[in-house]
Short mmCIF file of C-alpha atoms in Angstrom, two decimals:
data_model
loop_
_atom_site.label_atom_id
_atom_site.label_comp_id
_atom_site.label_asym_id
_atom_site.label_seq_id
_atom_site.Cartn_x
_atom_site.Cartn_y
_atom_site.Cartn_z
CA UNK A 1368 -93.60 41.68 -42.10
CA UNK A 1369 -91.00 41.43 -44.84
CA UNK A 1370 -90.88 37.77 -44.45
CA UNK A 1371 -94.51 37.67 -45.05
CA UNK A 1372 -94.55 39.95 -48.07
CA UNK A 1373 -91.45 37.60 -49.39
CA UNK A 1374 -93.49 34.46 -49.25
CA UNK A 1375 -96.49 35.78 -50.48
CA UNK A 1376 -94.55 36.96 -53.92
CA UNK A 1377 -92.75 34.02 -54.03
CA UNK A 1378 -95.89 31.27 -53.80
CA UNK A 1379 -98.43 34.03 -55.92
CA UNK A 1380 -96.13 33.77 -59.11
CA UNK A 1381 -96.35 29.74 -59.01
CA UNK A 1382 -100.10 29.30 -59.05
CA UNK A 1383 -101.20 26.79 -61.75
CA UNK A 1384 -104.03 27.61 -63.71
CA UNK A 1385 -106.52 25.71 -65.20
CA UNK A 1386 -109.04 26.66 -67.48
CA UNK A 1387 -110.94 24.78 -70.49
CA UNK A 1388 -114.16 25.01 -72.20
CA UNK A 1389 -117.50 23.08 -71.53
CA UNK A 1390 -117.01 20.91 -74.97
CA UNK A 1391 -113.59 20.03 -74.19
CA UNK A 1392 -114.38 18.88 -70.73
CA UNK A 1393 -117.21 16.89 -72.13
CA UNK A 1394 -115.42 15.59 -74.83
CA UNK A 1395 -112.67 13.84 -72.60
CA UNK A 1396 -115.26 12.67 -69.97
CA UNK A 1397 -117.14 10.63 -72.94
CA UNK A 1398 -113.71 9.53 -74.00
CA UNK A 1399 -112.70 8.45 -70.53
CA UNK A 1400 -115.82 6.28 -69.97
CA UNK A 1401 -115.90 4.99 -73.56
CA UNK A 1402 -112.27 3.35 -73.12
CA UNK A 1403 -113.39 2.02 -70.04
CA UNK A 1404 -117.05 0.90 -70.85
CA UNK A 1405 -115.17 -1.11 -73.65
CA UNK A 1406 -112.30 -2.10 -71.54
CA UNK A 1407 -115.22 -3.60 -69.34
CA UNK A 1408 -117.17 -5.09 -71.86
CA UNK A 1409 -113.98 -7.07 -73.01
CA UNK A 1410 -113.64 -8.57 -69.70
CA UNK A 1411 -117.12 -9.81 -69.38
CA UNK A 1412 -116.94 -11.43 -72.80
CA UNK A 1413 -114.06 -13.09 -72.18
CA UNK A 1414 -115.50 -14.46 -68.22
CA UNK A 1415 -118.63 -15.53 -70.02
CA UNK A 1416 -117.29 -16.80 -73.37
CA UNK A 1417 -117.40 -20.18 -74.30
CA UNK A 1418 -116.57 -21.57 -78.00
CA UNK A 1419 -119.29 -25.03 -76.40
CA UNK A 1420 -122.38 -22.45 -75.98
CA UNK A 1421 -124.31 -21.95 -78.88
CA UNK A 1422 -125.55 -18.50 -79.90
CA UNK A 1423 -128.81 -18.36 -78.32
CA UNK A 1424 -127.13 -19.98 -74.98
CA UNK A 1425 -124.20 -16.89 -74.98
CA UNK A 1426 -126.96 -14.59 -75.46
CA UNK A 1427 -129.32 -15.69 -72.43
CA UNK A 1428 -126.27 -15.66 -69.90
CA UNK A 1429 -126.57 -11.79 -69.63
CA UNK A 1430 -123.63 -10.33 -66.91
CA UNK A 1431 -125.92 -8.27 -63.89
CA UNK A 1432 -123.69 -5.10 -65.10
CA UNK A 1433 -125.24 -4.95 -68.42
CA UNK A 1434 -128.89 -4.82 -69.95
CA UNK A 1435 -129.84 -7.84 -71.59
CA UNK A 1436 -130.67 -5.89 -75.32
CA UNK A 1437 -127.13 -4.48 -75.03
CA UNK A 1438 -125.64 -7.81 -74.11
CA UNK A 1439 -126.94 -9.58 -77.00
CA UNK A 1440 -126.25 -7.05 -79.26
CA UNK A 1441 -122.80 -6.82 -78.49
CA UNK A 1442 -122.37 -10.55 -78.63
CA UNK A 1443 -123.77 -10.51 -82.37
CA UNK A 1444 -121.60 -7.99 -82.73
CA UNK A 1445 -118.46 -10.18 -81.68
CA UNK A 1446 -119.92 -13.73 -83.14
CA UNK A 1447 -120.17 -11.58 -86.34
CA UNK A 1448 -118.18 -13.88 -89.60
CA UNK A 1449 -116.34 -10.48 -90.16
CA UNK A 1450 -115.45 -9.91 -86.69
CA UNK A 1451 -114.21 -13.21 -86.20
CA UNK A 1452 -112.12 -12.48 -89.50
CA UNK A 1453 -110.99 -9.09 -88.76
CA UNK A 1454 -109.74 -10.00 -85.01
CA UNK A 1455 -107.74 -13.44 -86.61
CA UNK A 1456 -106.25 -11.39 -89.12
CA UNK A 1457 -105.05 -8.87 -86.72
CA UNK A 1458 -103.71 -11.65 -84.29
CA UNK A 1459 -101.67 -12.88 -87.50
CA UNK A 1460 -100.43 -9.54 -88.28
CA UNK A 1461 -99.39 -8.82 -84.57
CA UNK A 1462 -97.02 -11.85 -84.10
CA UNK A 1463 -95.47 -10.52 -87.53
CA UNK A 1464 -94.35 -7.68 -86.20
CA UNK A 1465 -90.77 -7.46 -85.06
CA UNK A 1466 -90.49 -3.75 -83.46
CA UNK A 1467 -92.54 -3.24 -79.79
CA UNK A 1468 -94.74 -0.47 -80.09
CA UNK A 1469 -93.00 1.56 -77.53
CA UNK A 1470 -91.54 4.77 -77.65
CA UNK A 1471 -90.95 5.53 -74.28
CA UNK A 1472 -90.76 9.13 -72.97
CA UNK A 1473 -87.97 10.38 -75.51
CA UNK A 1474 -89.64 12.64 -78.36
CA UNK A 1475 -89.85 11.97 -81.56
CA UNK A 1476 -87.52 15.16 -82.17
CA UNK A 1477 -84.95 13.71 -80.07
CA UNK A 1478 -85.37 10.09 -81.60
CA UNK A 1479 -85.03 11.55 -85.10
CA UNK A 1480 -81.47 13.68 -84.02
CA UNK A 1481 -79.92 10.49 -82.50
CA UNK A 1482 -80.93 8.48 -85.57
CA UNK A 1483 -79.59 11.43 -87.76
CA UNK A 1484 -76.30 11.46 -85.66
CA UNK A 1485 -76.03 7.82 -86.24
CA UNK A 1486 -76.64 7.09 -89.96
CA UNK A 1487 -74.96 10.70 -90.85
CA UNK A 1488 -78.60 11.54 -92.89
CA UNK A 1489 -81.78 12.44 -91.96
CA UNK A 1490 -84.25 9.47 -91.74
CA UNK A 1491 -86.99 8.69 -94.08
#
């Protein structure tokens, strides 16, 4: 009996609990499936794109995952002058940059010590 009670107290004080609100809940599932709709729609673009096809031609080869009025608006969006612009400029930008964009799982707090330790100042 005292073994029971033991184990009870000691796996009732680690329970995990979750709670959140509807708007929260919704608000991640619409972020969830709009990083992956996009995700998605990158990798049919770049299965059906070809710099030969005209305009029209790109627009009638509609991928069976997507409605045709979606496909072709999303391919006007990305044979758009600006967009064609915008993503060339950030392809130049990207091979300018010298640092990796990875901070690994060491804080920012922790980062900002070490460099502090090491340049005998605070950074910045």
């Amino acid at each position: 009996m005292a073994i029971h009670n033991l184990t009870n107290i000691l796996f009732s004080k680690h329970r995990f609990c979750f709670e959140t609100t509807e708007s929260i809940a919704r608000r991640y599932v619409y972020n969830s499936i709009s990083k992956k709709w996009g995700a998605r729609r990158l990798k049919l673009w770049d299965k059906i794109f070809d710099p030969l096809l005209s305009r029209s031609e790109l627009m009638a080869n509609v991928p069976k995952e997507i409605s045709k009025d979606h496909w072709t608006s999303y391919a006007d969006y990305r044979l758009d002058k600006t967009m064609k612009k915008m993503c060339n400029q950030n392809a130049e930008n990207q091979k300018k940059q010298t640092i990796l964009h990875t901070g690994g799982s060491k804080s920012n707090a922790r980062r900002r010590a070490e460099m502090m330790v090491e340049a005998g100042k605070k950074p910045g």
